[in-house]
Tab-separated table of C-alpha atoms in Angstrom:
chain	number	residue	atom	x	y	z
D	1	MET	CA	-7.304	-17.469	-57.336
D	2	THR	CA	-5.525	-14.204	-57.152
D	3	ARG	CA	-2.728	-13.844	-54.599
D	4	ALA	CA	-4.738	-11.324	-52.508
D	5	ALA	CA	-7.671	-13.916	-52.197
D	6	VAL	CA	-5.140	-16.569	-51.329
D	7	LEU	CA	-4.028	-14.167	-48.508
D	8	SER	CA	-7.420	-13.327	-47.395
D	9	ARG	CA	-8.384	-16.812	-47.041
D	10	ALA	CA	-5.299	-17.491	-45.329
D	11	ALA	CA	-6.057	-14.579	-43.028
D	12	PHE	CA	-9.643	-15.657	-42.526
D	13	GLY	CA	-8.273	-19.187	-41.661
D	14	LEU	CA	-5.973	-17.732	-39.161
D	15	ALA	CA	-8.653	-15.688	-37.420
D	16	LEU	CA	-10.850	-18.746	-37.375
D	17	ALA	CA	-8.160	-20.712	-35.604
D	18	CYS	CA	-7.496	-18.035	-33.275
D	19	VAL	CA	-11.188	-18.024	-32.043
D	20	PRO	CA	-11.025	-20.846	-29.428
D	21	ALA	CA	-7.744	-19.435	-28.230
D	22	LEU	CA	-9.263	-16.141	-27.687
D	23	ALA	CA	-12.183	-17.507	-25.884
D	24	GLY	CA	-9.777	-19.630	-23.791
D	25	ALA	CA	-7.886	-16.366	-22.704
D	26	GLN	CA	-11.082	-14.736	-21.897
D	27	ASP	CA	-12.135	-17.586	-19.756
D	28	ASP	CA	-8.810	-17.636	-17.881
D	29	ALA	CA	-9.027	-13.694	-17.331
D	30	ARG	CA	-12.551	-14.410	-15.983
D	31	ILE	CA	-11.345	-17.026	-13.753
D	32	ALA	CA	-8.436	-14.996	-12.386
D	33	ARG	CA	-10.796	-12.081	-11.811
D	34	GLY	CA	-13.113	-14.378	-9.994
D	35	GLU	CA	-10.336	-15.910	-7.923
D	36	TYR	CA	-9.709	-12.329	-6.668
D	37	ILE	CA	-13.531	-12.107	-5.966
D	38	ALA	CA	-13.182	-15.259	-4.022
D	39	HIS	CA	-10.431	-13.620	-1.726
D	40	ALA	CA	-12.053	-10.188	-1.474
D	41	GLY	CA	-15.436	-11.719	-0.560
D	42	GLY	CA	-14.009	-13.901	2.093
D	43	CYS	CA	-15.293	-17.168	0.609
D	44	ILE	CA	-12.215	-19.439	1.475
D	45	THR	CA	-12.256	-18.573	5.107
D	46	CYS	CA	-15.810	-19.779	5.496
D	47	HIS	CA	-16.160	-22.446	3.014
D	48	THR	CA	-13.023	-24.512	3.878
D	49	ALA	CA	-13.242	-26.472	7.070
D	50	LYS	CA	-10.485	-25.720	9.680
D	51	ASP	CA	-9.348	-29.310	9.965
D	52	GLU	CA	-5.873	-30.152	8.595
D	53	GLY	CA	-6.155	-31.533	5.034
D	54	ALA	CA	-9.845	-30.240	4.651
D	55	ALA	CA	-10.955	-30.162	1.225
D	56	PHE	CA	-10.572	-26.791	-0.460
D	57	LEU	CA	-14.078	-24.911	-0.416
D	58	ALA	CA	-15.819	-27.922	0.379
D	59	GLY	CA	-17.437	-26.523	3.377
D	60	GLY	CA	-18.018	-27.826	6.858
D	61	ARG	CA	-16.629	-25.139	8.723
D	62	ALA	CA	-18.500	-24.344	11.892
D	63	LEU	CA	-19.940	-20.808	12.482
D	64	GLU	CA	-21.101	-20.344	16.145
D	65	SER	CA	-23.862	-17.836	16.522
D	66	PRO	CA	-26.328	-16.901	19.321
D	67	PHE	CA	-28.985	-18.883	17.162
D	68	GLY	CA	-27.146	-21.973	16.927
D	69	THR	CA	-24.162	-23.667	14.759
D	70	PHE	CA	-24.211	-23.257	11.103
D	71	TYR	CA	-22.106	-25.364	8.762
D	72	SER	CA	-20.885	-23.857	5.535
D	73	PRO	CA	-22.029	-25.870	2.454
D	74	ASN	CA	-19.789	-27.288	-0.432
D	75	ILE	CA	-19.176	-24.609	-3.216
D	76	THR	CA	-16.999	-26.726	-5.363
D	77	PRO	CA	-18.269	-27.657	-8.804
D	78	ASP	CA	-19.346	-31.394	-7.741
D	79	PRO	CA	-23.009	-31.494	-9.463
D	80	GLU	CA	-24.548	-33.335	-6.707
D	81	THR	CA	-23.033	-32.022	-3.415
D	82	GLY	CA	-21.715	-28.833	-4.670
D	83	ILE	CA	-22.861	-26.054	-6.946
D	84	GLY	CA	-21.927	-27.852	-10.146
D	85	GLY	CA	-25.574	-27.700	-11.597
D	86	TRP	CA	-26.299	-23.994	-10.867
D	87	SER	CA	-27.400	-21.632	-13.668
D	88	ASP	CA	-25.771	-17.984	-13.726
D	89	ASP	CA	-29.384	-16.603	-12.630
D	90	GLU	CA	-29.668	-18.981	-9.599
D	91	PHE	CA	-25.940	-18.131	-8.665
D	92	VAL	CA	-26.679	-14.378	-8.688
D	93	ARG	CA	-29.907	-14.676	-7.035
D	94	ALA	CA	-28.270	-16.632	-4.118
D	95	PHE	CA	-26.064	-13.541	-3.543
D	96	GLN	CA	-28.323	-10.621	-4.468
D	97	ASP	CA	-31.645	-12.013	-2.845
D	98	GLY	CA	-30.679	-14.708	-0.343
D	99	ILE	CA	-32.704	-17.371	-2.351
D	100	SER	CA	-31.345	-20.791	-3.011
D	101	PRO	CA	-31.961	-22.718	-6.436
D	102	ASP	CA	-34.686	-24.660	-4.538
D	103	GLY	CA	-36.488	-21.473	-3.923
D	104	ASP	CA	-35.692	-21.458	-0.137
D	105	ALA	CA	-34.266	-18.483	1.867
D	106	TYR	CA	-30.886	-18.756	3.070
D	107	PHE	CA	-30.216	-18.083	6.826
D	108	PRO	CA	-28.252	-14.858	7.012
D	109	ALA	CA	-25.068	-16.759	8.250
D	110	PHE	CA	-24.672	-16.513	4.407
D	111	PRO	CA	-24.104	-12.894	4.315
D	112	TYR	CA	-26.209	-12.151	1.481
D	113	THR	CA	-27.539	-9.151	3.433
D	114	SER	CA	-24.144	-7.532	2.471
D	115	TYR	CA	-23.609	-9.507	-0.839
D	116	THR	CA	-26.695	-8.020	-2.439
D	117	GLY	CA	-24.742	-5.196	-3.521
D	118	VAL	CA	-22.198	-7.201	-5.436
D	119	SER	CA	-22.495	-6.613	-9.087
D	120	ARG	CA	-23.664	-9.298	-11.601
D	121	GLU	CA	-20.320	-9.185	-13.368
D	122	ASP	CA	-18.376	-9.839	-10.091
D	123	LEU	CA	-20.713	-12.800	-9.392
D	124	LEU	CA	-20.394	-14.308	-12.652
D	125	ASP	CA	-16.389	-13.861	-12.458
D	126	LEU	CA	-16.693	-15.740	-9.109
D	127	LYS	CA	-18.783	-18.385	-10.548
D	128	ALA	CA	-16.424	-19.004	-13.440
D	129	TYR	CA	-13.474	-19.401	-10.775
D	130	LEU	CA	-15.529	-21.615	-8.609
D	131	THR	CA	-16.490	-23.850	-11.720
D	132	SER	CA	-13.038	-24.126	-12.572
D	133	ILE	CA	-11.621	-25.545	-9.116
D	134	GLU	CA	-11.448	-29.403	-8.255
D	135	PRO	CA	-14.971	-30.709	-7.619
D	136	VAL	CA	-15.316	-32.362	-4.285
D	137	ARG	CA	-17.863	-34.921	-3.404
D	138	GLN	CA	-18.804	-34.071	0.035
D	139	ALA	CA	-22.502	-33.840	1.449
D	140	ASN	CA	-23.267	-30.960	3.429
D	141	ARG	CA	-23.650	-31.162	7.040
D	142	GLU	CA	-26.879	-30.099	8.614
D	143	HIS	CA	-27.015	-27.095	10.626
D	144	ASP	CA	-27.280	-27.567	14.427
D	145	LEU	CA	-30.139	-25.114	15.230
D	146	PRO	CA	-32.780	-24.957	18.041
D	147	PRO	CA	-36.287	-26.419	16.912
D	148	PHE	CA	-37.766	-23.045	16.245
D	149	MET	CA	-34.951	-22.127	13.963
D	150	GLY	CA	-34.723	-25.417	12.408
D	151	SER	CA	-36.573	-24.963	9.152
D	152	ARG	CA	-36.115	-22.890	6.059
D	153	THR	CA	-39.537	-21.259	6.970
D	154	ALA	CA	-37.834	-19.473	9.733
D	155	ALA	CA	-35.171	-18.161	7.371
D	156	GLY	CA	-37.881	-17.013	5.097
D	157	VAL	CA	-39.613	-15.094	7.735
D	158	TRP	CA	-36.368	-13.434	8.779
D	159	ARG	CA	-35.620	-12.570	5.308
D	160	SER	CA	-38.913	-11.012	4.546
D	161	ARG	CA	-38.875	-8.897	7.711
D	162	TYR	CA	-35.201	-7.669	7.754
D	163	PHE	CA	-33.719	-7.978	4.131
D	164	LYS	CA	-33.986	-5.578	1.453
D	165	PRO	CA	-32.292	-6.382	-1.846
D	166	LEU	CA	-30.040	-3.426	-3.151
D	167	ARG	CA	-27.254	-2.630	-5.807
D	168	PHE	CA	-24.297	-0.663	-5.027
D	169	HIS	CA	-24.298	2.644	-6.796
D	170	PRO	CA	-21.144	4.865	-6.478
D	171	ASP	CA	-21.716	8.165	-4.700
D	172	PRO	CA	-20.810	10.975	-7.453
D	173	ASP	CA	-19.713	13.154	-4.581
D	174	ARG	CA	-17.080	10.977	-3.591
D	175	ASP	CA	-13.794	9.799	-5.208
D	176	GLU	CA	-13.176	6.581	-6.845
D	177	ALA	CA	-11.142	5.197	-4.032
D	178	TRP	CA	-14.006	5.788	-1.422
D	179	ASN	CA	-16.519	4.303	-3.638
D	180	ARG	CA	-14.285	1.112	-4.287
D	181	GLY	CA	-13.721	1.022	-0.590
D	182	ALA	CA	-17.364	1.561	0.298
D	183	TYR	CA	-18.068	-1.519	-2.280
D	184	LEU	CA	-15.500	-3.842	-0.570
D	185	VAL	CA	-16.388	-3.033	2.944
D	186	ARG	CA	-20.184	-2.747	2.767
D	187	HIS	CA	-20.851	-5.657	0.293
D	188	LEU	CA	-17.853	-7.879	-1.152
D	189	GLY	CA	-15.911	-7.929	2.241
D	190	HIS	CA	-19.004	-7.748	4.287
D	191	CYS	CA	-16.891	-6.333	7.322
D	192	GLY	CA	-20.233	-5.178	8.953
D	193	GLU	CA	-21.243	-8.869	9.547
D	194	CYS	CA	-18.716	-9.041	12.228
D	195	HIS	CA	-17.908	-5.408	13.206
D	196	THR	CA	-21.383	-3.983	13.288
D	197	PRO	CA	-23.470	-4.752	16.198
D	198	ARG	CA	-26.701	-6.866	15.718
D	199	ALA	CA	-30.128	-5.501	16.888
D	200	ARG	CA	-32.975	-7.697	17.551
D	201	LEU	CA	-33.007	-11.162	15.870
D	202	GLY	CA	-29.777	-10.727	14.354
D	203	ALA	CA	-30.461	-7.870	11.726
D	204	LEU	CA	-27.512	-5.349	11.671
D	205	ASP	CA	-27.758	-2.116	13.489
D	206	ALA	CA	-27.390	0.497	10.719
D	207	GLU	CA	-26.894	3.309	13.040
D	208	ARG	CA	-23.797	1.857	14.598
D	209	GLU	CA	-22.100	0.762	11.203
D	210	LEU	CA	-18.595	-0.944	12.138
D	211	ALA	CA	-18.841	0.351	15.773
D	212	GLY	CA	-17.911	-2.878	17.261
D	213	ASN	CA	-20.003	-5.898	18.221
D	214	PRO	CA	-19.701	-7.539	21.652
D	215	ASP	CA	-21.117	-10.641	20.635
D	216	GLY	CA	-19.500	-11.704	17.171
D	217	PRO	CA	-19.416	-15.105	15.763
D	218	GLY	CA	-18.108	-17.589	18.282
D	219	GLY	CA	-18.926	-15.187	21.066
D	220	GLU	CA	-15.670	-13.262	20.185
D	221	LYS	CA	-15.894	-9.516	20.905
D	222	MET	CA	-15.307	-7.727	17.640
D	223	PRO	CA	-13.662	-4.290	17.781
D	224	ASN	CA	-14.919	-1.032	16.898
D	225	ILE	CA	-13.313	0.127	13.631
D	226	THR	CA	-14.950	3.531	13.121
D	227	PRO	CA	-12.512	6.509	13.317
D	228	HIS	CA	-13.191	6.917	17.270
D	229	ARG	CA	-9.853	8.106	18.675
D	230	ALA	CA	-10.257	6.210	21.953
D	231	ASP	CA	-12.432	3.244	21.177
D	232	GLY	CA	-12.047	2.719	17.490
D	233	ILE	CA	-8.952	3.274	15.068
D	234	GLY	CA	-8.909	6.906	15.003
D	235	ARG	CA	-5.357	7.120	15.451
D	236	TRP	CA	-4.627	4.779	12.610
D	237	SER	CA	-3.506	6.552	9.467
D	238	VAL	CA	-4.655	5.104	5.875
D	239	SER	CA	-1.261	3.798	5.584
D	240	ASP	CA	-1.544	1.963	8.867
D	241	ILE	CA	-4.689	0.573	8.030
D	242	GLU	CA	-3.479	-0.446	4.645
D	243	TYR	CA	-0.424	-2.248	6.151
D	244	PHE	CA	-2.402	-3.822	8.798
D	245	LEU	CA	-4.719	-5.508	6.154
D	246	ASP	CA	-1.455	-6.726	4.301
D	247	ILE	CA	0.353	-8.300	6.994
D	248	GLY	CA	-1.919	-8.030	10.110
D	249	MET	CA	0.541	-5.634	12.295
D	250	GLU	CA	-1.000	-3.134	14.173
D	251	PRO	CA	0.616	0.608	14.235
D	252	ASP	CA	2.070	-0.166	17.799
D	253	GLY	CA	3.853	-3.352	16.446
D	254	ASP	CA	1.427	-5.988	17.800
D	255	PHE	CA	-0.085	-8.426	15.602
D	256	ALA	CA	-4.044	-9.323	15.020
D	257	GLY	CA	-5.102	-12.458	16.390
D	258	GLY	CA	-8.543	-14.195	16.800
D	259	SER	CA	-10.861	-14.312	13.905
D	260	MET	CA	-9.110	-11.513	12.024
D	261	ALA	CA	-6.063	-13.596	11.336
D	262	PRO	CA	-7.691	-15.799	8.693
D	263	VAL	CA	-9.414	-12.725	7.352
D	264	ILE	CA	-5.938	-11.268	6.662
D	265	GLU	CA	-4.330	-14.615	5.473
D	266	ASP	CA	-7.278	-15.616	3.044
D	267	ASN	CA	-8.758	-12.102	2.226
D	268	THR	CA	-7.161	-8.833	2.528
D	269	SER	CA	-3.567	-9.814	1.979
D	270	HIS	CA	-4.493	-11.025	-1.406
D	271	LEU	CA	-6.009	-7.767	-2.487
D	272	THR	CA	-4.058	-5.116	-4.540
D	273	LYS	CA	-2.593	-2.454	-2.413
D	274	GLU	CA	-4.953	0.065	-4.229
D	275	ASP	CA	-7.872	-1.848	-2.833
D	276	ARG	CA	-6.621	-2.141	0.707
D	277	ARG	CA	-6.141	1.319	0.575
D	278	ALA	CA	-9.649	2.169	-0.719
D	279	ILE	CA	-10.954	0.193	2.152
D	280	ALA	CA	-8.854	2.323	4.548
D	281	VAL	CA	-10.133	5.597	3.003
D	282	TYR	CA	-13.727	4.339	3.434
D	283	LEU	CA	-13.147	3.477	6.998
D	284	LYS	CA	-11.565	6.849	7.732
D	285	SER	CA	-14.651	8.587	6.487
D	286	LEU	CA	-17.058	6.996	8.727
D	287	PRO	CA	-18.550	8.779	11.624
D	288	ALA	CA	-16.456	8.276	14.793
D	289	LEU	CA	-18.592	6.201	17.166
D	290	PRO	CA	-17.763	5.429	20.871
D	291	ASP	CA	-18.286	1.998	22.155
D	292	ASP	CA	-21.758	1.211	23.254
D	293	GLU	CA	-22.030	1.466	26.958
N	1	MET	CA	0.763	-14.849	48.630
N	2	LEU	CA	0.683	-18.204	48.532
N	3	ARG	CA	-0.332	-18.362	44.905
N	4	ARG	CA	2.887	-17.713	43.162
N	5	PRO	CA	4.925	-20.255	45.039
N	6	LEU	CA	2.461	-22.964	44.536
N	7	CYS	CA	2.240	-22.154	41.040
N	8	PHE	CA	6.025	-22.235	40.720
N	9	ILE	CA	6.200	-25.662	42.682
N	10	ALA	CA	3.187	-27.171	40.690
N	11	ALA	CA	5.198	-25.897	37.306
N	12	ALA	CA	8.536	-27.315	38.522
N	13	LEU	CA	6.983	-30.622	39.311
N	14	ALA	CA	5.078	-30.723	35.896
N	15	CYS	CA	8.279	-30.063	34.100
N	16	GLY	CA	10.843	-32.141	36.030
N	17	THR	CA	14.394	-30.730	35.519
N	18	THR	CA	13.427	-28.223	32.968
N	19	PHE	CA	14.107	-25.381	35.451
N	20	SER	CA	17.515	-27.021	36.842
N	21	ALA	CA	19.358	-24.864	34.334
N	22	LEU	CA	17.782	-21.700	35.783
N	23	ALA	CA	17.882	-22.654	39.362
N	24	GLU	CA	16.695	-19.279	40.612
N	25	THR	CA	14.307	-18.411	38.049
N	26	THR	CA	10.666	-18.891	38.701
N	27	ALA	CA	7.930	-19.283	36.366
N	28	GLU	CA	6.862	-15.772	36.939
N	29	ASP	CA	10.330	-14.522	36.192
N	30	ALA	CA	10.605	-16.428	33.078
N	31	TYR	CA	7.101	-14.957	32.001
N	32	SER	CA	8.073	-11.322	33.182
N	33	TYR	CA	11.149	-11.704	31.117
N	34	ARG	CA	9.641	-12.916	28.085
N	35	GLU	CA	7.019	-10.059	28.230
N	36	SER	CA	10.016	-7.669	28.370
N	37	VAL	CA	11.657	-9.006	25.416
N	38	MET	CA	8.434	-9.359	23.266
N	39	THR	CA	7.585	-5.582	24.376
N	40	SER	CA	10.955	-4.552	23.025
N	41	LEU	CA	10.415	-6.407	19.657
N	42	ARG	CA	7.150	-4.730	19.473
N	43	GLY	CA	8.582	-1.363	19.824
N	44	HIS	CA	11.389	-2.158	17.344
N	45	ILE	CA	8.873	-3.467	14.754
N	46	GLY	CA	6.316	-0.603	14.987
N	47	ALA	CA	9.312	1.981	14.739
N	48	ALA	CA	10.806	-0.041	11.767
N	49	SER	CA	7.283	-0.069	10.166
N	50	ALA	CA	7.087	3.752	10.435
N	51	ILE	CA	10.410	4.234	8.893
N	52	VAL	CA	9.972	1.607	6.171
N	53	ARG	CA	6.765	3.152	5.150
N	54	GLY	CA	8.401	6.572	4.896
N	55	LEU	CA	6.098	7.983	7.608
N	56	VAL	CA	9.316	9.004	9.567
N	57	SER	CA	12.837	9.613	8.251
N	58	ASP	CA	15.367	7.142	8.709
N	59	ASP	CA	18.658	9.171	9.531
N	60	GLY	CA	20.482	5.917	10.211
N	61	PHE	CA	18.106	4.597	12.982
N	62	LEU	CA	16.317	2.029	10.825
N	63	LEU	CA	19.501	-0.272	11.130
N	64	ASP	CA	19.180	0.071	15.050
N	65	HIS	CA	15.709	-1.098	14.890
N	66	ALA	CA	16.537	-3.803	12.463
N	67	GLN	CA	19.482	-4.920	14.694
N	68	GLY	CA	17.109	-4.904	17.811
N	69	LEU	CA	14.668	-6.976	16.018
N	70	ALA	CA	17.265	-9.494	15.075
N	71	THR	CA	18.734	-9.776	18.471
N	72	GLY	CA	15.531	-10.118	20.392
N	73	VAL	CA	14.235	-12.634	17.931
N	74	ALA	CA	17.536	-14.738	18.174
N	75	GLU	CA	16.563	-14.950	21.999
N	76	ILE	CA	12.947	-16.179	21.535
N	77	HIS	CA	14.032	-19.966	21.707
N	78	ARG	CA	15.123	-19.338	25.302
N	79	LEU	CA	11.974	-17.561	26.466
N	80	PHE	CA	9.531	-20.313	26.721
N	81	PRO	CA	10.968	-22.799	29.594
N	82	ALA	CA	8.414	-25.533	30.267
N	83	GLY	CA	6.092	-24.404	33.017
N	84	SER	CA	6.201	-20.740	32.298
N	85	ALA	CA	2.675	-20.491	31.009
N	86	VAL	CA	1.517	-18.740	34.166
N	87	GLU	CA	-2.054	-17.367	34.702
N	88	ASP	CA	-1.846	-14.407	32.596
N	89	SER	CA	0.526	-15.947	29.861
N	90	GLU	CA	-1.046	-16.083	26.429
N	91	ALA	CA	1.338	-18.868	25.355
N	92	LEU	CA	-0.484	-21.744	24.139
N	93	PRO	CA	0.218	-25.355	25.264
N	94	VAL	CA	1.197	-26.228	21.693
N	95	ILE	CA	4.304	-24.546	22.319
N	96	TRP	CA	5.544	-27.405	24.542
N	97	GLU	CA	3.488	-30.104	22.854
N	98	LYS	CA	4.886	-29.587	19.542
N	99	PRO	CA	8.389	-28.311	19.926
N	100	GLU	CA	9.542	-29.041	16.606
N	101	GLU	CA	6.805	-27.029	14.999
N	102	PHE	CA	7.495	-24.093	17.352
N	103	ASP	CA	11.212	-24.444	16.683
N	104	ALA	CA	10.357	-24.257	12.862
N	105	ALA	CA	8.497	-21.094	13.422
N	106	ILE	CA	11.137	-19.326	15.655
N	107	LEU	CA	13.816	-20.232	12.807
N	108	ARG	CA	11.750	-18.591	10.188
N	109	ALA	CA	11.564	-15.441	12.371
N	110	GLU	CA	15.407	-15.577	12.834
N	111	GLU	CA	15.975	-15.868	9.166
N	112	ALA	CA	13.505	-13.099	8.306
N	113	THR	CA	14.827	-10.619	10.868
N	114	GLU	CA	18.352	-11.504	9.877
N	115	ALA	CA	17.717	-10.970	6.058
N	116	PHE	CA	16.087	-7.666	6.970
N	117	ARG	CA	19.059	-6.470	9.121
N	118	LYS	CA	21.445	-7.407	6.346
N	119	ALA	CA	19.182	-5.679	3.802
N	120	VAL	CA	19.283	-2.507	5.742
N	121	ALA	CA	23.085	-2.690	6.569
N	122	ASP	CA	23.750	-3.383	2.875
N	123	GLY	CA	21.830	-0.207	1.975
N	124	ALA	CA	19.655	-2.305	-0.038
N	125	GLY	CA	16.822	-0.127	-1.991
N	126	SER	CA	13.560	0.723	-0.413
N	127	GLU	CA	11.873	-1.834	-2.398
N	128	ALA	CA	14.010	-4.726	-1.064
N	129	ILE	CA	13.971	-3.340	2.393
N	130	GLY	CA	10.161	-3.248	2.408
N	131	ALA	CA	9.907	-6.763	1.052
N	132	ALA	CA	12.424	-7.960	3.605
N	133	PHE	CA	10.353	-6.169	6.408
N	134	ARG	CA	7.143	-7.555	5.035
N	135	ASP	CA	8.551	-11.146	5.486
N	136	VAL	CA	9.661	-10.276	9.158
N	137	GLY	CA	6.053	-9.131	9.835
N	138	MET	CA	4.596	-12.292	8.361
N	139	SER	CA	6.919	-14.479	10.316
N	140	CYS	CA	5.908	-12.677	13.544
N	141	ARG	CA	2.229	-13.294	12.566
N	142	ASN	CA	2.829	-16.873	11.954
N	143	CYS	CA	3.976	-17.228	15.451
N	144	HIS	CA	1.299	-15.094	16.876
N	145	ASP	CA	-1.501	-16.829	14.928
N	146	ASN	CA	-0.449	-20.454	15.877
N	147	PHE	CA	1.097	-20.195	19.330
N	148	ARG	CA	-0.578	-17.336	21.078
N	149	MET	CA	-3.876	-17.336	22.495
N	150	GLU	CA	-6.638	-15.375	20.954
N	151	LYS	CA	-7.336	-12.238	22.592
């Protein structure tokens, strides 16, 4: 064997040896991106119970709504009580179409109405992350709903009446920051699920995007975050909003309480400064709407 | 007119000797004083934030605000005498139920504000000052999340 052939074989062998390592590095990168999506998507806040020592992402957190109390499910990779057995397509369909692997519609307490615009790539990164965490065997708690709501049929009827799947397409007339902000606010971060008022039967009132919701989750009044000067956050600069999403401080030195506190803790404070800024740029671009009288 | 004295008597009965050190201080006085100190802290942190973020020039005033924060926060431990949770107060009962947790949260704020004051006084770079100020904010938020009523 010539020297060149030996070298060539050695190089080939080295390349082969590197394949698993390379795949491992790609998996790690995907998991890291997925962890970021889990923060940006607010998964942690809803899917981890509030009790001290509650298992991470194993569900059980109560979400009170005018329609009853929902309990978030286990999204750890446990094959029986979690999402361990889900295929990529089933996972994507849950978010983009609001349909569970069993073929049932979700109640919109799972905000697929916003998540529908999240890209398949982001969702599969998220799935890679969720698959990488510690599986927890913990059965899901039944929702506490009135009889007329108590079946998946009701969820299916709601979905067929009020839900339209859509993908997010960047607006070519806007810059990159605005488009990133729109994606985060409208879809992944699902800000409107709390800050946009709901019309009949809980569908979001698109005409009043982010103009405040007098009857938010848990009966809490959610503030108007449009740039209206008196009723919204019109006096806040992009920097003010960015800083608020980082540490929870309002421009006047007060601190966010209520249900925004865990959002800052689990979600927005983990984002890059660029992403927080993109959210601010998008919010500043919205029509300034007064509170509804 | 009757409500305040009754409130004070009830508070005093509930907390036994707590007010003995503040013989003339009513629950309302303690609450109003606390609100005043907290409002001054809010002013200092809001002003410091504007300078730290470069929205307003420093001109030597950041140190005043940093000092104001450190001084005010060093006083928090005496702002919550038992029984001072009057009607308008946003102070949660957990302050008095779990004093060791509250003390730990205050200590964290004291250390953060002192580190921020020192960073500004020592003329640390903007990045170090920004990081120290962020710690101050996080320590404030920590208390407000855990010990103040949701608004």
